Amino acid sequence: MKKLLIIAIVLISNVNSYGQTKENVKEFDSNFAHTVYFWLENPDKEEDRKAFITSLRKFLNASKYAKTSFIGYPPKASRDVVDGSFTFSLIVSFASAEAQQNYQDEDVHLKFIEESSKLWTKVIVYDSVSAE
């Protein structure tokens, strides 16, 4: 019983130390969403995947305009309607269309394109504004 109590305390303290708090939560801004899908030329080459992610994170961390961001990759799809052909996805939220345009023109964004465009063969962008 004592061991079980110790395990429970350790688990709770780990959840609290790694969980989100009010201070570190960034809320998704529904005013403008920018969704990008990337197809890498060599999607199975670990070196290219690491180089791409490193450059993308460096860019996003330095952006003055991106409010929130999510970098993902396709899961094993269990439904025919799921397109898992891309290598990486990026979802970024902005306060406005103007902020998104400023992001496009940022030096750090242009540097990311310069560094990483040689790694991909295809990019598709879907931009959305809130319907509400």
Tab-separated table of C-alpha atoms in Angstrom:
chain	number	residue	atom	x	y	z
A	1	MET	CA	0.000	0.000	0.000
A	2	LYS	CA	2.857	2.365	0.886
A	3	LYS	CA	4.524	1.677	-2.495
A	4	LEU	CA	1.264	2.415	-4.295
A	5	LEU	CA	0.956	5.757	-2.470
A	6	ILE	CA	4.544	6.705	-3.384
A	7	ILE	CA	3.929	5.817	-7.041
A	8	ALA	CA	0.750	7.927	-7.074
A	9	ILE	CA	2.596	10.926	-5.578
A	10	VAL	CA	5.405	10.622	-8.146
A	11	LEU	CA	2.913	10.396	-11.031
A	12	ILE	CA	0.926	13.398	-9.819
A	13	SER	CA	4.074	15.494	-9.373
A	14	ASN	CA	5.265	14.547	-12.871
A	15	VAL	CA	1.932	15.527	-14.416
A	16	ASN	CA	2.009	18.848	-12.590
A	17	SER	CA	5.584	19.626	-13.595
A	18	TYR	CA	5.084	18.760	-17.293
A	19	GLY	CA	1.471	19.855	-17.752
A	20	GLN	CA	0.334	23.196	-19.062
A	21	THR	CA	-0.342	26.007	-16.674
A	22	LYS	CA	-2.121	29.319	-17.219
A	23	GLU	CA	1.282	30.976	-17.555
A	24	ASN	CA	2.548	28.790	-20.400
A	25	VAL	CA	-0.625	28.078	-22.403
A	26	LYS	CA	-0.770	29.789	-25.771
A	27	GLU	CA	-4.307	29.980	-27.048
A	28	PHE	CA	-5.082	29.281	-30.671
A	29	ASP	CA	-6.178	32.502	-32.365
A	30	SER	CA	-9.165	31.720	-34.562
A	31	ASN	CA	-8.901	34.958	-36.554
A	32	PHE	CA	-6.531	33.469	-39.135
A	33	ALA	CA	-5.210	29.918	-39.526
A	34	HIS	CA	-2.359	29.058	-41.880
A	35	THR	CA	-2.004	25.345	-42.653
A	36	VAL	CA	0.943	24.104	-44.691
A	37	TYR	CA	1.709	20.594	-45.933
A	38	PHE	CA	5.252	19.655	-46.971
A	39	TRP	CA	6.393	16.689	-49.047
A	40	LEU	CA	10.111	16.118	-48.559
A	41	GLU	CA	12.150	14.861	-51.498
A	42	ASN	CA	13.667	12.154	-49.290
A	43	PRO	CA	11.015	11.580	-46.594
A	44	ASP	CA	12.757	8.512	-45.165
A	45	LYS	CA	16.163	10.180	-44.867
A	46	GLU	CA	16.521	10.983	-41.148
A	47	GLU	CA	19.162	13.664	-41.795
A	48	ASP	CA	16.764	15.607	-44.059
A	49	ARG	CA	13.884	15.256	-41.590
A	50	LYS	CA	16.051	16.587	-38.745
A	51	ALA	CA	17.380	19.469	-40.857
A	52	PHE	CA	13.840	20.448	-41.869
A	53	ILE	CA	12.425	20.338	-38.324
A	54	THR	CA	15.434	22.228	-36.901
A	55	SER	CA	15.079	25.011	-39.465
A	56	LEU	CA	11.299	25.175	-39.018
A	57	ARG	CA	11.486	25.380	-35.220
A	58	LYS	CA	14.215	28.035	-35.393
A	59	PHE	CA	12.022	30.098	-37.688
A	60	LEU	CA	8.845	29.695	-35.629
A	61	ASN	CA	10.631	30.520	-32.369
A	62	ALA	CA	11.916	33.753	-33.893
A	63	SER	CA	8.694	34.841	-35.619
A	64	LYS	CA	7.179	38.057	-34.292
A	65	TYR	CA	3.752	37.277	-35.746
A	66	ALA	CA	2.946	33.581	-35.255
A	67	LYS	CA	0.749	33.253	-32.166
A	68	THR	CA	0.626	29.466	-31.962
A	69	SER	CA	2.108	26.696	-34.044
A	70	PHE	CA	1.835	22.960	-34.431
A	71	ILE	CA	4.249	20.765	-36.377
A	72	GLY	CA	2.941	17.321	-37.225
A	73	TYR	CA	3.343	14.280	-39.415
A	74	PRO	CA	0.707	11.899	-40.754
A	75	PRO	CA	-0.504	9.147	-38.443
A	76	LYS	CA	-1.296	5.687	-39.709
A	77	ALA	CA	-4.649	6.377	-41.353
A	78	SER	CA	-7.522	4.014	-40.792
A	79	ARG	CA	-9.983	5.744	-43.112
A	80	ASP	CA	-9.948	6.282	-46.880
A	81	VAL	CA	-10.708	10.012	-46.550
A	82	VAL	CA	-7.434	10.699	-44.685
A	83	ASP	CA	-4.586	11.910	-46.909
A	84	GLY	CA	-1.354	10.762	-45.310
A	85	SER	CA	0.867	11.412	-48.323
A	86	PHE	CA	2.626	14.469	-46.858
A	87	THR	CA	5.795	14.341	-44.758
A	88	PHE	CA	5.109	17.222	-42.337
A	89	SER	CA	2.288	19.637	-41.597
A	90	LEU	CA	2.383	23.048	-39.993
A	91	ILE	CA	-0.563	24.899	-38.481
A	92	VAL	CA	0.023	28.488	-37.380
A	93	SER	CA	-2.512	30.954	-35.989
A	94	PHE	CA	-2.454	34.732	-36.340
A	95	ALA	CA	-4.353	37.661	-34.890
A	96	SER	CA	-5.235	38.911	-38.388
A	97	ALA	CA	-4.630	38.536	-42.120
A	98	GLU	CA	-2.232	41.480	-41.847
A	99	ALA	CA	-0.180	39.659	-39.195
A	100	GLN	CA	-0.049	36.611	-41.464
A	101	GLN	CA	1.189	38.756	-44.361
A	102	ASN	CA	3.863	40.280	-42.114
A	103	TYR	CA	4.893	36.719	-41.196
A	104	GLN	CA	5.262	35.901	-44.897
A	105	ASP	CA	7.608	38.871	-45.336
A	106	GLU	CA	9.653	38.300	-42.152
A	107	ASP	CA	13.385	37.784	-42.625
A	108	VAL	CA	13.227	34.604	-40.505
A	109	HIS	CA	10.526	33.163	-42.795
A	110	LEU	CA	12.539	33.974	-45.897
A	111	LYS	CA	15.623	32.403	-44.273
A	112	PHE	CA	13.633	29.231	-43.519
A	113	ILE	CA	12.577	29.000	-47.182
A	114	GLU	CA	16.174	29.553	-48.295
A	115	GLU	CA	17.489	26.865	-45.915
A	116	SER	CA	14.800	24.251	-46.412
A	117	SER	CA	13.292	24.571	-49.899
A	118	LYS	CA	15.940	22.232	-51.282
A	119	LEU	CA	14.512	19.508	-49.001
A	120	TRP	CA	10.949	19.514	-50.345
A	121	THR	CA	9.336	18.695	-53.668
A	122	LYS	CA	5.857	20.019	-52.937
A	123	VAL	CA	4.142	22.470	-50.592
A	124	ILE	CA	0.409	23.144	-50.305
A	125	VAL	CA	-1.015	25.979	-48.206
A	126	TYR	CA	-4.564	26.340	-46.900
A	127	ASP	CA	-5.418	29.655	-45.238
A	128	SER	CA	-8.648	30.103	-43.310
A	129	VAL	CA	-10.434	32.903	-41.487
A	130	SER	CA	-12.968	32.309	-38.748
A	131	ALA	CA	-16.539	31.604	-39.815
A	132	GLU	CA	-17.807	32.938	-36.491
